[in-house]
XYZ file of C-alpha atoms in Angstrom:
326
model
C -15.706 -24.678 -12.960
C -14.503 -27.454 -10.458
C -16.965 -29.768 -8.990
C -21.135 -28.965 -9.114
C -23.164 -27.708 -6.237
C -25.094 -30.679 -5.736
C -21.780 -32.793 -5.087
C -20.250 -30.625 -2.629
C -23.910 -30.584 -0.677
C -23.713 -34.380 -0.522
C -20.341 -33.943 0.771
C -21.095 -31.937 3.571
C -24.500 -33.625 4.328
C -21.912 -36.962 5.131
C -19.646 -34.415 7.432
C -20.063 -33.407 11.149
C -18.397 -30.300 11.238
C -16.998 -27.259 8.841
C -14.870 -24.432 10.168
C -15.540 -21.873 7.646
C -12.844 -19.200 6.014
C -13.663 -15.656 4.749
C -10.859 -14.181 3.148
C -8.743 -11.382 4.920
C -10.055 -7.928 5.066
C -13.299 -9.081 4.744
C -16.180 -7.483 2.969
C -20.007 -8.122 2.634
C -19.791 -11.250 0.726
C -16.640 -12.976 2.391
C -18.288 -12.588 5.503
C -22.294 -12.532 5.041
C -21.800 -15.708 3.273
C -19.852 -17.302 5.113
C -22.395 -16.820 8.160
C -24.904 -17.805 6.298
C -23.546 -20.820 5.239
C -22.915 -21.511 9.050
C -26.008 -20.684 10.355
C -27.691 -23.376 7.975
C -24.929 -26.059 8.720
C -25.879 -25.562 12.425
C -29.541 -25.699 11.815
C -28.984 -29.639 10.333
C -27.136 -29.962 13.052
C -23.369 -29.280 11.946
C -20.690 -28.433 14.457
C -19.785 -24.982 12.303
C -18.124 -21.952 13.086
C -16.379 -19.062 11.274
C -12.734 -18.469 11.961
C -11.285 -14.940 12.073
C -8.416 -13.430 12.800
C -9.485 -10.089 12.113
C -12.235 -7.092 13.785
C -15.487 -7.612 11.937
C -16.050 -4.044 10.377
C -18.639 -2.260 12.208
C -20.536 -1.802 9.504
C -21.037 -5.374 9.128
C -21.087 -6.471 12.536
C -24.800 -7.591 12.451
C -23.430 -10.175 10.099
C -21.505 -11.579 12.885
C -24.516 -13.827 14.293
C -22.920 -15.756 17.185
C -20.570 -18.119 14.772
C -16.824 -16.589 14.554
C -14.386 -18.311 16.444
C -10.855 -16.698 17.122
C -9.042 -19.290 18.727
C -9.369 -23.595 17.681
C -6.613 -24.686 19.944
C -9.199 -26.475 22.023
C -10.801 -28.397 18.876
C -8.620 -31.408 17.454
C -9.696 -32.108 14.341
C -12.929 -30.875 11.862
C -14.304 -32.538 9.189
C -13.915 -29.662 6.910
C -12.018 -26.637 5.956
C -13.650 -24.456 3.570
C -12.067 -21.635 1.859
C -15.039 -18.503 1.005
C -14.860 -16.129 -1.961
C -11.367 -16.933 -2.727
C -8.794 -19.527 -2.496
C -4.799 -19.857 -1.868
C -3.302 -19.324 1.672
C -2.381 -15.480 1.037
C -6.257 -14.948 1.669
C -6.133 -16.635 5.203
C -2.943 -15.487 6.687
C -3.039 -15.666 10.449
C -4.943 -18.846 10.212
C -2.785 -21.416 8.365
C -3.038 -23.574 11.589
C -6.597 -23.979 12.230
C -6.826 -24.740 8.247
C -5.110 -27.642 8.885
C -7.550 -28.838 11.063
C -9.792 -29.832 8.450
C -9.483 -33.324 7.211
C -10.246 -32.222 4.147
C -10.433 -29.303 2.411
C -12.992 -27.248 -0.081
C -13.396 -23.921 -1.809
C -16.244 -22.045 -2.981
C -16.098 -18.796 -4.799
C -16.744 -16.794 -7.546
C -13.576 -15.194 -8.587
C -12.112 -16.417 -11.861
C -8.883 -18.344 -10.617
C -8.627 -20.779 -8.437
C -4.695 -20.512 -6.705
C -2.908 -23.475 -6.810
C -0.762 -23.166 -3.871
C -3.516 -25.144 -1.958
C -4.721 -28.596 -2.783
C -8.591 -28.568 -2.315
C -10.427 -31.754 -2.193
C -13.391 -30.081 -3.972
C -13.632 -26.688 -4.999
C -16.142 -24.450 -7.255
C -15.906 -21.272 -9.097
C -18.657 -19.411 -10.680
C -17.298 -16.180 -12.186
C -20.175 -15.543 -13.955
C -22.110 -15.378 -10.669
C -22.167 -12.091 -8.971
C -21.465 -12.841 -5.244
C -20.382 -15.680 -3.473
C -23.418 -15.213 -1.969
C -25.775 -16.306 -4.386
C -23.553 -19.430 -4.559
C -24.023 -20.431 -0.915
C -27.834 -19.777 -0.935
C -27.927 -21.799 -3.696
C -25.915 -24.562 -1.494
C -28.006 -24.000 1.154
C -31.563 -25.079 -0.884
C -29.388 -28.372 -2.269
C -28.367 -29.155 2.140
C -31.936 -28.599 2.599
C -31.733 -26.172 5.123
C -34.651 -23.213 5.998
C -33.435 -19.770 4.811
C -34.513 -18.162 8.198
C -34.246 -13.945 8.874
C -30.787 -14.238 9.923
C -29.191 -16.157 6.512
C -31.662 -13.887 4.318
C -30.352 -10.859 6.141
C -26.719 -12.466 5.240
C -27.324 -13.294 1.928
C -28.711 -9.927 0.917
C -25.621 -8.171 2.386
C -23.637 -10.299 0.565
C -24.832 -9.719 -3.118
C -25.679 -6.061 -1.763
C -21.967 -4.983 -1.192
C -20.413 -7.040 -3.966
C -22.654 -5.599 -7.262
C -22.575 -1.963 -5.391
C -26.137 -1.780 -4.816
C -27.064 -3.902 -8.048
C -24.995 -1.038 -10.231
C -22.264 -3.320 -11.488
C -21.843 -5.027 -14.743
C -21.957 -8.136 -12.567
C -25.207 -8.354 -11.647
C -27.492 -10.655 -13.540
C -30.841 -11.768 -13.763
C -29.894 -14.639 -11.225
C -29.009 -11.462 -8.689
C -32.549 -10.075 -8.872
C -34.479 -13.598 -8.789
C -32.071 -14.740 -5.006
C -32.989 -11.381 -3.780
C -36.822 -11.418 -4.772
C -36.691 -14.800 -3.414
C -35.286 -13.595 0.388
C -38.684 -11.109 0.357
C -40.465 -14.452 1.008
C -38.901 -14.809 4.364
C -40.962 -12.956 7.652
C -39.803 -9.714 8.475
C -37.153 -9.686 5.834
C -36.423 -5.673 5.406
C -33.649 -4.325 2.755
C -34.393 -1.251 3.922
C -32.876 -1.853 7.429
C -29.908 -4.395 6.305
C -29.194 -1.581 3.663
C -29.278 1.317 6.898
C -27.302 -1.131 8.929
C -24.263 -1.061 5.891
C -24.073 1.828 4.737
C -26.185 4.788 7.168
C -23.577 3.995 9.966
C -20.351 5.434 8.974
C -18.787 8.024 11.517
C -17.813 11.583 10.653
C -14.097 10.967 11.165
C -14.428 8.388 8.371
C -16.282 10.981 6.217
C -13.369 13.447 6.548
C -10.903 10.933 5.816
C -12.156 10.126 2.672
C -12.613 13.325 1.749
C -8.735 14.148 2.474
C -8.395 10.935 -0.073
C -10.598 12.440 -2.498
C -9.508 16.218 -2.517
C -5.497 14.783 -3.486
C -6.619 12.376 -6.554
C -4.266 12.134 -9.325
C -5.496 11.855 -12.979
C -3.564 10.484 -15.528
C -4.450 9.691 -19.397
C -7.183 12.743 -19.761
C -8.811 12.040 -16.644
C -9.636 8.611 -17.546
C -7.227 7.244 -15.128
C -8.051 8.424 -11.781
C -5.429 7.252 -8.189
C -6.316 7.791 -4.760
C -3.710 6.887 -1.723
C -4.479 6.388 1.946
C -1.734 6.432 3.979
C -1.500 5.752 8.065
C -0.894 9.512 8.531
C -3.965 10.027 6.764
C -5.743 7.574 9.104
C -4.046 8.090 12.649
C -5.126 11.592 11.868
C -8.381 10.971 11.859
C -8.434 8.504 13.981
C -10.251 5.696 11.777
C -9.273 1.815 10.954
C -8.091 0.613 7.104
C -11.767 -1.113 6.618
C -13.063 2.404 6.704
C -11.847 2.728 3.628
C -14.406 0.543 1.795
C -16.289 2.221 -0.300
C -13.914 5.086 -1.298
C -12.682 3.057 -4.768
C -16.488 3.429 -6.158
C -16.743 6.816 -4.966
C -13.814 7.272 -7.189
C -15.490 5.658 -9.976
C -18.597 7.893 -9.815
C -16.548 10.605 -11.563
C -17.464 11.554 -15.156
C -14.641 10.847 -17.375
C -12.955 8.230 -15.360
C -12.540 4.598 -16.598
C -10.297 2.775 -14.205
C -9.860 3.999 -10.511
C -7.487 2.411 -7.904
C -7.336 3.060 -4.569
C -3.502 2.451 -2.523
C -3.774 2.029 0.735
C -0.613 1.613 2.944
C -1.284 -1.613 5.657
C 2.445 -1.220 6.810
C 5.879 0.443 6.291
C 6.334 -1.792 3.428
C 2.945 -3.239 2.310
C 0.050 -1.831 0.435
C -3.252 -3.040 -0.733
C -4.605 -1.637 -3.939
C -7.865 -1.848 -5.083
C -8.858 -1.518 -8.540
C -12.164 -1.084 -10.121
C -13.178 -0.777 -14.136
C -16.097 1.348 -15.603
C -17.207 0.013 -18.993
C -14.286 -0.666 -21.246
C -10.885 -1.399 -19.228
C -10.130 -5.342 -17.498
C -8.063 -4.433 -14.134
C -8.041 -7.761 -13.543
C -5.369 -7.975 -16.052
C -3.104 -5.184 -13.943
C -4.066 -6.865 -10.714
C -2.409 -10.190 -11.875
C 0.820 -8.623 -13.096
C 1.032 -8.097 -9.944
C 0.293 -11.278 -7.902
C -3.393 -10.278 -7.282
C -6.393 -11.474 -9.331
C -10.356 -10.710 -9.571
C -12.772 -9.903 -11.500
C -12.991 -7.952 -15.430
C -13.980 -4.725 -13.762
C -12.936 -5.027 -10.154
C -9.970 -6.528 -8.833
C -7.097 -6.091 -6.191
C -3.474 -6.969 -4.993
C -1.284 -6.701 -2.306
C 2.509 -5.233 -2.894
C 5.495 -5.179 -0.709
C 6.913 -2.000 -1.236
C 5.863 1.858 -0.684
C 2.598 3.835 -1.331
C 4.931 5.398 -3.951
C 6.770 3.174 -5.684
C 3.760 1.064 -5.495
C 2.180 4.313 -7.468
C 4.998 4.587 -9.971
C 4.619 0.581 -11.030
C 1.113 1.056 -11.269
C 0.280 4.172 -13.133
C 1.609 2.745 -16.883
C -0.152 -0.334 -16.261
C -3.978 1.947 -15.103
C -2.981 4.080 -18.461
C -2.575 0.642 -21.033
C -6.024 -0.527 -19.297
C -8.087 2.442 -19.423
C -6.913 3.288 -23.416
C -7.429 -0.664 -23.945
C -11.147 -1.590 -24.819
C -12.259 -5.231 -23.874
């Protein structure tokens, strides 16, 4: 949807520099591609960087590669904005200003809506597609840029961490054929970009999840199941909100459950939820009634009120989605 691949790489190949935008609370994909991308702009000799506003989860630090920037004050203009894995301002906040340093302004992704509360001068969407990922390394073949260690290392934590380890019902036949492709690069490991996401977590985060895990609710037979981290639960153990990733799917590894959500307070008033779908349920349906968006089986929103009211709007909503086949 939106303009073709091979359009937007002529674009860029006129351009001189791209300040590049993963959303907020970033994840594998936001952020591996993202670097990617930016590592193979500055190889044909872009001026790229990619702005944060945010701690890179340690998890994913390696992904970091020497191209965030916090702070554009002391660049005028760039060529290019470019919104990653999802579009409209709410997944930039903090960074509205250096946005508008772009001249003009694109959006790649691979979520099903693009938000119209942004005017992009291009912009492509490939739901189909499993991670933004696999987009950008196909952009980066069309720039004609080398996929070195680095960008394979990128682009393999990217579709890694959004098909959960090649389990999800997004992963396709394009997944497997990028990621066969990357063992063609020297000294590309999975092995050890695999160890570096998910064989680093510390044992405070471990007990905090479990804390999460042990006070589940389950609604609708136990095909419903709600999990709710709080900041009690995470001052007590010490740990940071993007600890947290990963606990939604452990959810979902429970027999019997179709649709788990995860609420996780960010502030006195503010929670994010995740949502995630099994086989049969679309949360992306609930996430929308709700201002978010996403995919058929995983999808996510942010709401301005309490862990528990947040709970009470939610729960009738997880119940109509995991009794309604799709």
């Amino acid at each position: 949807m939106g303009d073709s691949l091979r359009n937007i790489a002529n674009t860029i190949k006129d351009l001189d520099s791209i300040l590049i935008f993963p959303h907020i609370n970033m994840d594998g994909d936001s952020l591996g591609a993202s670097t990617a991308l930016c590592l193979a702009l500055r190889s044909i000799g872009k001026k790229s960087y990619v702005m944060l506003d945010e701690e890179i989860p340690e998890n994913l630090d390696f992904l970091e590669c020497g191209c965030s920037i916090y702070d554009v004050d002391s660049y005028d203009r760039f060529d290019l904005s470019l919104q990653i894995d999802s579009s409209g301002m709410n997944r930039i906040l903090g960074r509205e200003a250096a946005w508008e340093k772009g001249k003009i302004k694109g959006c790649i992704d691979h979520h099903p809506t693009v938000k119209q509360d942004v005017y992009y001068d291009f912009y492509l969407t490939e739901p189909e597609t499993a991670a933004t990922g696999e987009i950008i390394y196909r952009l980066i073949k069309y720039l004609g840029a080398e996929i070195t260690l680095d960008i394979a290392n990128c682009i393999f934590a990217a579709i890694v961490t959004d098909t959960g380890n090649f389990q999800y019902s997004n992963t396709t036949r394009q997944t497997h054929e990028i990621t066969a492709e990357l063992y063609d690069i020297k000294d590309f490991n999975a092995k050890i970009v695999s160890a570096l996401i998910y064989e680093r977590r510390s044992k405070d985060s471990i007990m905090m999840e479990g804390e999460v895990l042990s006070n589940l609710e389950f609604f609708s037979e136990g095909k419903v199941a709600i999990g709710t981290l709080t900041q009690d639960i995470l001052t007590k153990y010490g740990c940071m909100m993007n600890e947290s990733e990963g606990i939604v799917q452990r959810i979902m590894t429970i027999e019997g459950v179709e649709v788990g959500c995860l609420i996780k307070e960010d502030d006195s008033n503010l929670v994010r939820v995740s949502l995630r779908a099994k086989h049969k349920a679309n949360v992306a349906v609930v996430a929308t009634k709700f201002g978010g968006g996403g995919h058929l089986r995983a999808a996510g929103c942010t709401m301005y009120i309490s862990p528990q009211e947040a709970k009470k709007h939610l729960i009738p909503e997880l119940i109509q989605a995991a009794e309604t086949y799709v």
